[in-house]
Tab-separated table of N, CA and C in Angstrom:
chain	number	residue	atom	x	y	z
A	10	MET	N	-51.792	93.645	18.011
A	10	MET	CA	-51.464	94.288	19.145
A	10	MET	C	-50.134	94.036	20.309
A	11	ILE	N	-49.097	95.055	20.751
A	11	ILE	CA	-48.248	93.820	21.679
A	11	ILE	C	-48.393	95.398	22.768
A	12	GLY	N	-47.704	94.945	24.067
A	12	GLY	CA	-47.884	96.463	24.976
A	12	GLY	C	-46.718	95.946	25.582
A	13	ARG	N	-45.725	97.560	26.221
A	13	ARG	CA	-45.511	97.117	27.785
A	13	ARG	C	-45.753	98.535	28.404
A	14	GLY	N	-46.133	97.938	29.608
A	14	GLY	CA	-47.068	98.937	30.187
A	14	GLY	C	-48.247	99.706	30.237
A	15	SER	N	-48.654	100.207	29.565
A	15	SER	CA	-49.773	100.993	28.959
A	15	SER	C	-49.189	101.366	27.782
A	16	ILE	N	-47.819	101.005	27.216
A	16	ILE	CA	-47.668	100.901	25.839
A	16	ILE	C	-48.346	100.466	24.402
A	17	LYS	N	-48.912	100.751	24.524
A	17	LYS	CA	-49.844	100.428	22.800
A	17	LYS	C	-49.329	100.438	21.160
A	18	VAL	N	-49.296	99.363	20.843
A	18	VAL	CA	-48.332	99.265	19.023
A	18	VAL	C	-49.397	98.566	18.862
A	19	HIS	N	-49.798	99.503	17.530
A	19	HIS	CA	-50.313	98.037	16.984
A	19	HIS	C	-49.359	97.615	15.657
A	20	ILE	N	-49.078	96.585	14.884
A	20	ILE	CA	-48.587	95.481	14.634
A	20	ILE	C	-48.822	95.333	13.300
A	21	GLY	N	-48.953	94.146	12.697
A	21	GLY	CA	-49.859	93.673	11.621
A	21	GLY	C	-50.287	94.239	10.795
A	22	GLY	N	-51.372	94.298	10.370
A	22	GLY	CA	-53.227	94.271	10.245
A	22	GLY	C	-52.576	96.213	10.029
A	23	LYS	N	-52.174	96.600	11.005
A	23	LYS	CA	-51.431	98.578	10.857
A	23	LYS	C	-50.526	98.483	9.807
A	24	ILE	N	-49.997	98.412	9.401
A	24	ILE	CA	-48.913	98.619	7.828
A	24	ILE	C	-49.625	98.460	6.913
A	25	TYR	N	-50.172	99.050	6.083
A	25	TYR	CA	-50.316	98.888	5.394
A	25	TYR	C	-49.989	99.160	4.060
A	26	PRO	N	-48.759	98.957	2.862
A	26	PRO	CA	-49.436	96.779	3.130
A	26	PRO	C	-48.609	96.548	3.587
A	27	GLN	N	-48.972	95.243	3.864
A	27	GLN	CA	-48.339	94.623	5.803
A	27	GLN	C	-46.668	93.741	4.866
A	28	PRO	N	-45.520	94.126	5.334
A	28	PRO	CA	-44.402	94.541	5.290
A	28	PRO	C	-44.456	92.124	4.797
A	29	ARG	N	-43.339	92.011	3.595
A	29	ARG	CA	-42.800	91.081	3.687
A	29	ARG	C	-42.530	91.001	4.621
A	30	ASP	N	-41.127	90.450	5.989
A	30	ASP	CA	-40.430	90.426	6.453
A	30	ASP	C	-40.396	91.311	7.744
A	31	LEU	N	-41.343	91.117	8.915
A	31	LEU	CA	-41.645	92.108	9.709
A	31	LEU	C	-41.384	90.872	11.128
A	32	LYS	N	-39.975	91.659	12.014
A	32	LYS	CA	-40.243	90.854	13.311
A	32	LYS	C	-39.859	92.206	14.429
A	33	ILE	N	-41.097	91.448	15.408
A	33	ILE	CA	-40.725	92.953	16.074
A	33	ILE	C	-40.992	92.441	17.796
A	34	LYS	N	-40.129	92.762	18.926
A	34	LYS	CA	-39.718	91.574	19.801
A	34	LYS	C	-40.470	91.982	21.147
A	35	SER	N	-41.295	91.552	21.673
A	35	SER	CA	-42.223	91.696	22.897
A	35	SER	C	-41.712	92.492	24.018
A	36	SER	N	-40.628	92.610	24.198
A	36	SER	CA	-40.531	94.732	24.841
A	36	SER	C	-38.923	95.067	24.380
A	37	GLY	N	-38.759	96.175	25.234
A	37	GLY	CA	-38.350	96.900	24.479
A	37	GLY	C	-38.596	97.668	23.951
A	38	TYR	N	-38.210	99.120	23.350
A	38	TYR	CA	-38.589	100.045	22.689
A	38	TYR	C	-37.771	101.313	22.701
A	39	PHE	N	-37.793	102.462	21.729
A	39	PHE	CA	-36.978	103.438	21.164
A	39	PHE	C	-38.479	104.297	21.613
A	40	SER	N	-37.386	105.254	22.053
A	40	SER	CA	-38.391	106.454	22.387
A	40	SER	C	-38.238	107.553	21.570
A	41	VAL	N	-39.673	108.025	20.500
A	41	VAL	CA	-39.247	109.302	19.727
A	41	VAL	C	-39.739	110.054	19.833
A	42	SER	N	-40.036	110.421	21.464
A	42	SER	CA	-40.513	111.360	22.271
A	42	SER	C	-38.962	112.054	22.261
A	43	ARG	N	-38.039	110.899	23.119
A	43	ARG	CA	-36.301	111.839	22.988
A	43	ARG	C	-35.444	112.200	22.440
A	44	CYS	N	-35.926	111.664	20.836
A	44	CYS	CA	-35.188	111.743	19.724
A	44	CYS	C	-36.041	112.509	19.018
A	45	GLN	N	-34.632	114.524	18.972
A	45	GLN	CA	-35.350	114.768	18.087
A	45	GLN	C	-34.105	115.290	16.434
A	46	ILE	N	-34.016	113.792	16.458
A	46	ILE	CA	-32.802	114.060	15.323
A	46	ILE	C	-33.154	114.025	14.430
A	47	VAL	N	-32.967	113.850	13.662
A	47	VAL	CA	-33.288	112.945	12.358
A	47	VAL	C	-32.008	112.801	11.045
A	48	ALA	N	-31.334	111.737	11.207
A	48	ALA	CA	-29.844	112.134	10.312
A	48	ALA	C	-29.794	111.659	9.129
A	49	TYR	N	-28.990	111.708	8.400
A	49	TYR	CA	-28.562	111.444	7.240
A	49	TYR	C	-27.672	111.385	6.603
A	50	ASP	N	-26.996	110.135	5.664
A	50	ASP	CA	-25.869	109.826	5.068
A	50	ASP	C	-25.172	111.094	4.147
A	51	PRO	N	-24.239	111.603	4.581
A	51	PRO	CA	-24.107	113.160	4.004
A	51	PRO	C	-24.161	113.344	2.408
A	52	ASP	N	-23.373	111.935	1.675
A	52	ASP	CA	-23.128	111.455	0.915
A	52	ASP	C	-24.616	111.593	0.033
A	53	SER	N	-25.817	111.483	0.482
A	53	SER	CA	-26.887	110.729	-0.370
A	53	SER	C	-27.829	112.295	-0.113
A	54	GLU	N	-28.227	112.568	-1.302
A	54	GLU	CA	-29.173	113.899	-1.983
A	54	GLU	C	-30.633	113.570	-1.172
A	55	LEU	N	-30.561	111.685	-1.600
A	55	LEU	CA	-32.037	111.634	-1.253
A	55	LEU	C	-31.661	110.889	-0.286
A	56	ALA	N	-31.329	110.437	0.592
A	56	ALA	CA	-31.647	111.067	2.030
A	56	ALA	C	-31.123	112.131	2.569
A	57	LYS	N	-31.027	113.518	2.114
A	57	LYS	CA	-31.756	114.398	3.031
A	57	LYS	C	-32.404	114.846	2.605
A	58	ARG	N	-33.672	114.781	2.080
A	58	ARG	CA	-34.275	114.955	1.538
A	58	ARG	C	-35.635	114.217	3.132
A	59	ALA	N	-35.415	113.009	2.480
A	59	ALA	CA	-36.283	111.705	3.018
A	59	ALA	C	-36.308	112.214	4.120
A	60	ALA	N	-35.209	112.794	5.557
A	60	ALA	CA	-34.442	113.039	6.469
A	60	ALA	C	-35.556	114.393	6.203
A	61	VAL	N	-35.270	115.218	5.512
A	61	VAL	CA	-36.435	116.202	5.736
A	61	VAL	C	-38.111	115.783	5.886
A	62	ASN	N	-37.599	114.973	5.096
A	62	ASN	CA	-39.584	114.377	5.088
A	62	ASN	C	-40.059	114.091	6.140
A	63	LEU	N	-39.135	113.304	6.416
A	63	LEU	CA	-39.286	112.147	8.102
A	63	LEU	C	-39.714	113.095	9.270
A	64	ALA	N	-38.629	114.730	9.222
A	64	ALA	CA	-38.444	115.319	10.090
A	64	ALA	C	-39.746	115.959	10.798
A	65	ASN	N	-40.652	116.472	9.360
A	65	ASN	CA	-41.569	117.672	9.146
A	65	ASN	C	-42.847	116.755	9.900
A	66	ARG	N	-43.112	114.925	9.344
A	66	ARG	CA	-43.515	113.612	9.540
A	66	ARG	C	-43.756	113.959	11.273
A	67	LEU	N	-42.994	113.721	11.657
A	67	LEU	CA	-42.360	113.874	13.282
A	67	LEU	C	-43.171	114.795	14.103
A	68	SER	N	-42.628	115.946	13.779
A	68	SER	CA	-42.548	117.654	14.261
A	68	SER	C	-44.354	117.701	14.424
A	69	HIS	N	-45.595	117.043	13.174
A	69	HIS	CA	-46.028	117.402	13.114
A	69	HIS	C	-47.414	116.397	13.609
A	70	LEU	N	-46.359	115.493	13.651
A	70	LEU	CA	-47.914	114.458	14.292
A	70	LEU	C	-48.214	114.018	15.727
A	71	ILE	N	-46.013	113.946	16.467
A	71	ILE	CA	-45.767	114.055	17.785
A	71	ILE	C	-45.910	116.069	18.441
A	72	ASN	N	-46.121	116.992	17.585
A	72	ASN	CA	-45.656	117.930	18.244
A	72	ASN	C	-44.525	118.664	18.943
A	73	ILE	N	-43.680	117.696	18.228
A	73	ILE	CA	-42.406	118.262	19.189
A	73	ILE	C	-41.625	118.352	18.191
A	74	PRO	N	-40.609	119.892	17.897
A	74	PRO	CA	-40.378	120.508	16.975
A	74	PRO	C	-38.446	119.190	16.511
A	75	TYR	N	-38.319	118.822	15.093
A	75	TYR	CA	-37.630	117.389	14.935
A	75	TYR	C	-36.392	118.763	14.236
A	76	THR	N	-35.625	117.924	14.210
A	76	THR	CA	-34.589	118.300	13.110
A	76	THR	C	-33.731	117.432	12.459
A	77	TYR	N	-32.692	117.723	10.707
A	77	TYR	CA	-32.426	117.260	10.150
A	77	TYR	C	-30.475	117.577	10.089
A	78	GLN	N	-29.725	116.858	9.769
A	78	GLN	CA	-28.956	116.579	9.924
A	78	GLN	C	-27.917	115.772	9.471
A	79	PRO	N	-26.275	116.245	9.023
A	79	PRO	CA	-25.797	115.076	8.514
A	79	PRO	C	-25.329	114.487	9.530
A	80	ASN	N	-24.680	112.502	9.371
A	80	ASN	CA	-24.498	112.029	10.633
A	80	ASN	C	-23.382	111.931	11.111
A	81	SER	N	-22.505	112.847	10.025
A	81	SER	CA	-21.238	112.743	9.906
A	81	SER	C	-21.119	114.014	11.630
A	82	GLU	N	-22.192	115.099	11.967
A	82	GLU	CA	-21.857	116.113	13.092
A	82	GLU	C	-22.640	114.834	14.210
A	83	LEU	N	-23.059	114.249	14.186
A	83	LEU	CA	-23.089	113.605	15.582
A	83	LEU	C	-22.777	113.037	16.448
A	84	SER	N	-23.049	112.694	17.853
A	84	SER	CA	-22.522	111.779	18.289
A	84	SER	C	-23.244	111.044	19.489
A	85	GLY	N	-22.673	110.190	19.508
A	85	GLY	CA	-23.430	109.327	20.367
A	85	GLY	C	-25.092	108.664	19.541
A	86	SER	N	-26.293	108.391	20.619
A	86	SER	CA	-26.929	107.279	19.377
A	86	SER	C	-28.401	108.627	20.272
A	87	ARG	N	-29.386	107.514	20.346
A	87	ARG	CA	-30.492	108.305	19.661
A	87	ARG	C	-31.062	109.499	19.350
A	88	ASN	N	-30.664	108.375	17.718
A	88	ASN	CA	-31.366	109.198	16.650
A	88	ASN	C	-32.112	108.257	15.656
A	89	ILE	N	-32.996	108.316	15.074
A	89	ILE	CA	-33.357	108.498	13.536
A	89	ILE	C	-32.575	108.623	11.915
A	90	VAL	N	-31.968	107.352	12.070
A	90	VAL	CA	-30.529	107.115	11.010
A	90	VAL	C	-31.090	107.121	9.574
A	91	LEU	N	-30.533	108.350	8.067
A	91	LEU	CA	-31.079	107.267	7.031
A	91	LEU	C	-30.296	107.223	6.185
A	92	THR	N	-30.059	106.295	5.677
A	92	THR	CA	-28.667	106.153	4.631
A	92	THR	C	-29.776	105.097	3.682
A	93	ARG	N	-28.575	105.377	2.404
A	93	ARG	CA	-28.767	105.372	0.864
A	93	ARG	C	-27.778	103.609	0.595
A	94	ASP	N	-28.305	102.758	-0.023
A	94	ASP	CA	-27.603	101.487	0.284
A	94	ASP	C	-26.838	101.820	-1.545
A	95	ASP	N	-26.895	102.670	-1.906
A	95	ASP	CA	-25.694	103.206	-2.988
A	95	ASP	C	-24.290	102.265	-2.603
A	96	GLU	N	-23.624	102.131	-1.025
A	96	GLU	CA	-21.739	101.889	-1.600
A	96	GLU	C	-22.641	99.959	-0.896
A	97	ASN	N	-24.077	99.497	-0.771
A	97	ASN	CA	-23.635	98.082	0.217
A	97	ASN	C	-23.883	97.333	-1.520
A	98	LEU	N	-22.575	97.547	-2.108
A	98	LEU	CA	-22.851	95.845	-3.854
A	98	LEU	C	-22.807	94.934	-2.938
A	99	ASP	N	-22.944	94.013	-3.399
A	99	ASP	CA	-23.462	92.182	-3.772
A	99	ASP	C	-22.013	91.673	-4.400
A	100	MET	N	-20.635	91.862	-3.915
A	100	MET	CA	-19.409	91.844	-4.762
A	100	MET	C	-19.660	90.805	-5.744
A	101	VAL	N	-20.653	90.207	-5.462
A	101	VAL	CA	-20.329	88.667	-6.001
A	101	VAL	C	-20.925	88.579	-7.819
A	102	LYS	N	-22.238	89.442	-7.117
A	102	LYS	CA	-23.493	89.996	-8.486
A	102	LYS	C	-23.241	92.116	-8.234
A	103	TYR	N	-22.249	91.926	-8.397
A	103	TYR	CA	-21.587	93.871	-8.251
A	103	TYR	C	-23.163	94.556	-8.789
A	104	THR	N	-24.259	94.294	-7.343
A	104	THR	CA	-25.568	94.729	-8.294
A	104	THR	C	-25.569	95.451	-6.800
A	105	LYS	N	-26.558	95.769	-6.216
A	105	LYS	CA	-27.098	96.542	-4.901
A	105	LYS	C	-28.171	96.125	-4.269
A	106	VAL	N	-27.934	95.642	-2.967
A	106	VAL	CA	-29.093	95.095	-2.094
A	106	VAL	C	-29.822	94.905	-1.984
A	107	LEU	N	-30.098	96.321	-1.549
A	107	LEU	CA	-31.345	96.884	-1.945
A	107	LEU	C	-32.145	96.929	-3.301
A	108	GLY	N	-33.374	97.044	-3.562
A	108	GLY	CA	-33.860	97.402	-4.881
A	108	GLY	C	-34.424	98.712	-4.536
A	109	ALA	N	-34.805	99.592	-5.959
A	109	ALA	CA	-34.553	101.312	-5.898
A	109	ALA	C	-36.398	101.334	-5.287
A	110	GLU	N	-36.937	100.190	-4.913
A	110	GLU	CA	-38.451	100.580	-3.981
A	110	GLU	C	-37.805	99.552	-2.509
A	111	GLU	N	-37.478	99.217	-2.318
A	111	GLU	CA	-36.624	98.453	-1.251
A	111	GLU	C	-36.605	98.870	-0.248
A	112	TYR	N	-37.123	98.196	1.007
A	112	TYR	CA	-36.950	99.110	2.223
A	112	TYR	C	-36.721	98.226	3.005
A	113	GLU	N	-35.320	99.197	4.586
A	113	GLU	CA	-35.193	98.190	5.511
A	113	GLU	C	-35.031	99.108	6.573
A	114	ILE	N	-36.193	98.690	7.783
A	114	ILE	CA	-36.101	99.256	9.349
A	114	ILE	C	-35.658	98.653	10.209
A	115	LYS	N	-34.558	99.258	11.320
A	115	LYS	CA	-34.101	98.575	12.268
A	115	LYS	C	-34.458	99.665	13.479
A	116	ILE	N	-34.802	98.733	14.177
A	116	ILE	CA	-34.988	99.870	15.872
A	116	ILE	C	-34.292	98.935	16.432
A	117	THR	N	-33.647	99.622	17.623
A	117	THR	CA	-33.330	99.355	18.522
A	117	THR	C	-33.462	100.539	20.303
A	118	GLU	N	-33.233	99.657	20.720
A	118	GLU	CA	-33.660	100.907	22.323
A	118	GLU	C	-33.251	102.021	22.021
A	119	ASN	N	-31.667	102.230	20.905
A	119	ASN	CA	-30.571	103.483	21.744
A	119	ASN	C	-30.967	104.319	19.696
A	120	SER	N	-31.593	103.409	18.477
A	120	SER	CA	-32.085	103.881	17.400
A	120	SER	C	-32.411	103.314	16.629
A	121	ALA	N	-33.179	104.747	15.751
A	121	ALA	CA	-33.845	104.012	14.339
A	121	ALA	C	-33.158	104.159	13.067
A	122	SER	N	-33.638	102.827	11.880
A	122	SER	CA	-32.983	103.428	10.910
A	122	SER	C	-33.898	103.294	9.961
A	123	ILE	N	-33.340	103.452	8.754
A	123	ILE	CA	-34.635	103.200	7.081
A	123	ILE	C	-33.462	102.976	6.520
A	124	ARG	N	-32.912	102.232	5.957
A	124	ARG	CA	-32.050	102.003	5.204
A	124	ARG	C	-32.541	101.827	3.724
A	125	ALA	N	-32.330	102.614	2.477
A	125	ALA	CA	-33.736	102.440	0.850
A	125	ALA	C	-32.347	102.195	0.093
A	126	GLY	N	-33.042	102.003	-0.752
A	126	GLY	CA	-32.041	101.790	-1.951
A	126	GLY	C	-32.664	102.607	-3.587
A	127	GLY	N	-34.039	104.042	-3.198
A	127	GLY	CA	-33.978	104.862	-3.541
A	127	GLY	C	-34.541	105.378	-3.456
A	128	SER	N	-35.360	106.137	-4.243
A	128	SER	CA	-36.919	107.773	-3.182
A	128	SER	C	-37.793	106.661	-3.137
A	129	ARG	N	-38.384	105.819	-4.165
A	129	ARG	CA	-39.517	105.539	-3.167
A	129	ARG	C	-39.373	104.022	-1.927
A	130	GLY	N	-38.477	103.642	-2.529
A	130	GLY	CA	-37.385	103.009	-1.006
A	130	GLY	C	-38.240	103.774	1.105
A	131	TYR	N	-37.515	105.425	0.042
A	131	TYR	CA	-37.437	106.142	0.893
A	131	TYR	C	-39.257	105.785	1.856
A	132	ILE	N	-39.677	106.455	0.895
A	132	ILE	CA	-41.344	107.042	1.556
A	132	ILE	C	-41.820	105.161	1.622
A	133	TYR	N	-40.954	105.064	0.924
A	133	TYR	CA	-42.429	103.033	1.844
A	133	TYR	C	-41.998	103.342	3.091
A	134	GLY	N	-40.664	103.300	3.418
A	134	GLY	CA	-39.879	103.381	4.768
A	134	GLY	C	-40.238	104.018	5.704
A	135	ILE	N	-40.733	105.094	5.682
A	135	ILE	CA	-41.117	106.622	6.178
A	135	ILE	C	-42.232	106.225	6.771
A	136	GLU	N	-43.118	105.730	5.476
A	136	GLU	CA	-44.806	105.520	5.925
A	136	GLU	C	-44.684	103.704	6.957
A	137	SER	N	-44.296	103.717	6.755
A	137	SER	CA	-44.446	102.108	7.766
A	137	SER	C	-43.673	102.290	9.529
A	138	LEU	N	-42.300	103.310	9.313
A	138	LEU	CA	-42.276	103.673	10.361
A	138	LEU	C	-43.157	104.273	11.613
A	139	LEU	N	-43.785	105.383	10.900
A	139	LEU	CA	-45.142	105.857	10.894
A	139	LEU	C	-46.131	105.225	11.722
A	140	GLN	N	-46.177	104.526	11.344
A	140	GLN	CA	-47.484	103.194	11.445
A	140	GLN	C	-46.999	102.269	12.658
A	141	LEU	N	-45.810	102.604	12.371
A	141	LEU	CA	-44.724	101.741	14.287
A	141	LEU	C	-45.687	102.316	15.367
A	142	ILE	N	-45.413	103.989	15.027
A	142	ILE	CA	-45.583	104.891	16.218
A	142	ILE	C	-46.698	104.602	16.920
A	143	GLY	N	-46.119	104.300	18.396
A	143	GLY	CA	-47.516	103.998	19.418
A	143	GLY	C	-47.299	104.763	20.715
A	144	GLU	N	-48.431	105.465	21.087
A	144	GLU	CA	-48.339	106.690	22.678
A	144	GLU	C	-48.477	106.390	23.958
A	145	GLN	N	-47.638	106.947	24.610
A	145	GLN	CA	-47.905	106.371	26.511
A	145	GLN	C	-48.197	107.793	26.412
A	146	ASP	N	-48.808	107.685	28.004
A	146	ASP	CA	-48.485	109.344	28.818
A	146	ASP	C	-47.805	109.790	28.577
A	147	ASP	N	-46.921	109.129	28.785
A	147	ASP	CA	-44.961	110.465	28.903
A	147	ASP	C	-44.608	110.439	27.543
A	148	GLY	N	-44.998	109.856	26.057
A	148	GLY	CA	-44.257	110.681	25.205
A	148	GLY	C	-44.442	108.861	23.839
A	149	PHE	N	-44.049	109.209	22.982
A	149	PHE	CA	-44.584	108.233	21.620
A	149	PHE	C	-42.587	107.285	21.761
A	150	TYR	N	-43.387	105.773	21.242
A	150	TYR	CA	-42.203	105.053	20.828
A	150	TYR	C	-42.542	104.132	19.960
A	151	LEU	N	-41.218	103.317	19.519
A	151	LEU	CA	-41.172	103.281	18.666
A	151	LEU	C	-40.878	101.514	19.354
A	152	PRO	N	-41.961	100.138	18.993
A	152	PRO	CA	-40.860	99.124	19.258
A	152	PRO	C	-39.671	98.486	18.468
A	153	ILE	N	-38.889	97.562	19.241
A	153	ILE	CA	-38.095	97.324	18.530
A	153	ILE	C	-38.462	95.803	18.096
A	154	ALA	N	-37.449	96.251	16.796
A	154	ALA	CA	-38.778	95.535	15.647
A	154	ALA	C	-37.053	95.414	14.504
A	155	GLN	N	-37.569	94.934	13.481
A	155	GLN	CA	-36.399	94.609	11.605
A	155	GLN	C	-37.418	94.120	11.313
A	156	LEU	N	-37.644	95.318	9.723
A	156	LEU	CA	-38.518	94.754	8.967
A	156	LEU	C	-37.640	95.178	7.672
A	157	ARG	N	-38.357	94.774	6.201
A	157	ARG	CA	-37.764	94.479	5.375
A	157	ARG	C	-39.496	94.266	4.169
A	158	ASP	N	-38.784	95.015	3.281
A	158	ASP	CA	-40.259	94.874	2.263
A	158	ASP	C	-39.556	95.512	0.785
A	159	ALA	N	-40.583	95.128	0.405
A	159	ALA	CA	-39.886	95.611	-1.166
A	159	ALA	C	-41.405	95.473	-1.716
A	160	PRO	N	-42.033	96.221	-3.397
A	160	PRO	CA	-43.643	96.039	-3.198
A	160	PRO	C	-43.395	94.970	-4.084
A	161	TYR	N	-44.508	94.588	-4.268
A	161	TYR	CA	-45.125	92.888	-5.317
A	161	TYR	C	-45.037	93.240	-6.518
A	162	CYS	N	-44.097	91.952	-6.958
A	162	CYS	CA	-44.639	91.984	-8.794
A	162	CYS	C	-45.587	91.125	-8.923
């Protein structure tokens, strides 16, 4: 567990299953309470469905209405963004960087993002992101972090 003032964020054993690659900074956070939009890649129906799912889950979890919309309609930061790994090809191997069930989460003070290779990647990424949320008297927070995971074979 790490703390920032009275913010308590459970990490490690609380993310189930434990991600393969997890880096959490000991200071800084992204305010989930101040962000009320889940943005998605407008070219990806999968990202849109995942954004609807995450917006509904966040609305229920923190009791603040979340909406979702294409990231092309947004300006500035303070959003949670979902993207698909379609265009991120390794041009040497001509393969996607992330597998169908793999995901990557990046959290900064200004945004949080989930990038996934497929629908299961979004499901796993959303579950991990929700498990990282901590609560303080004035709202809900995510620690500054970066993680990447895929199911073990």
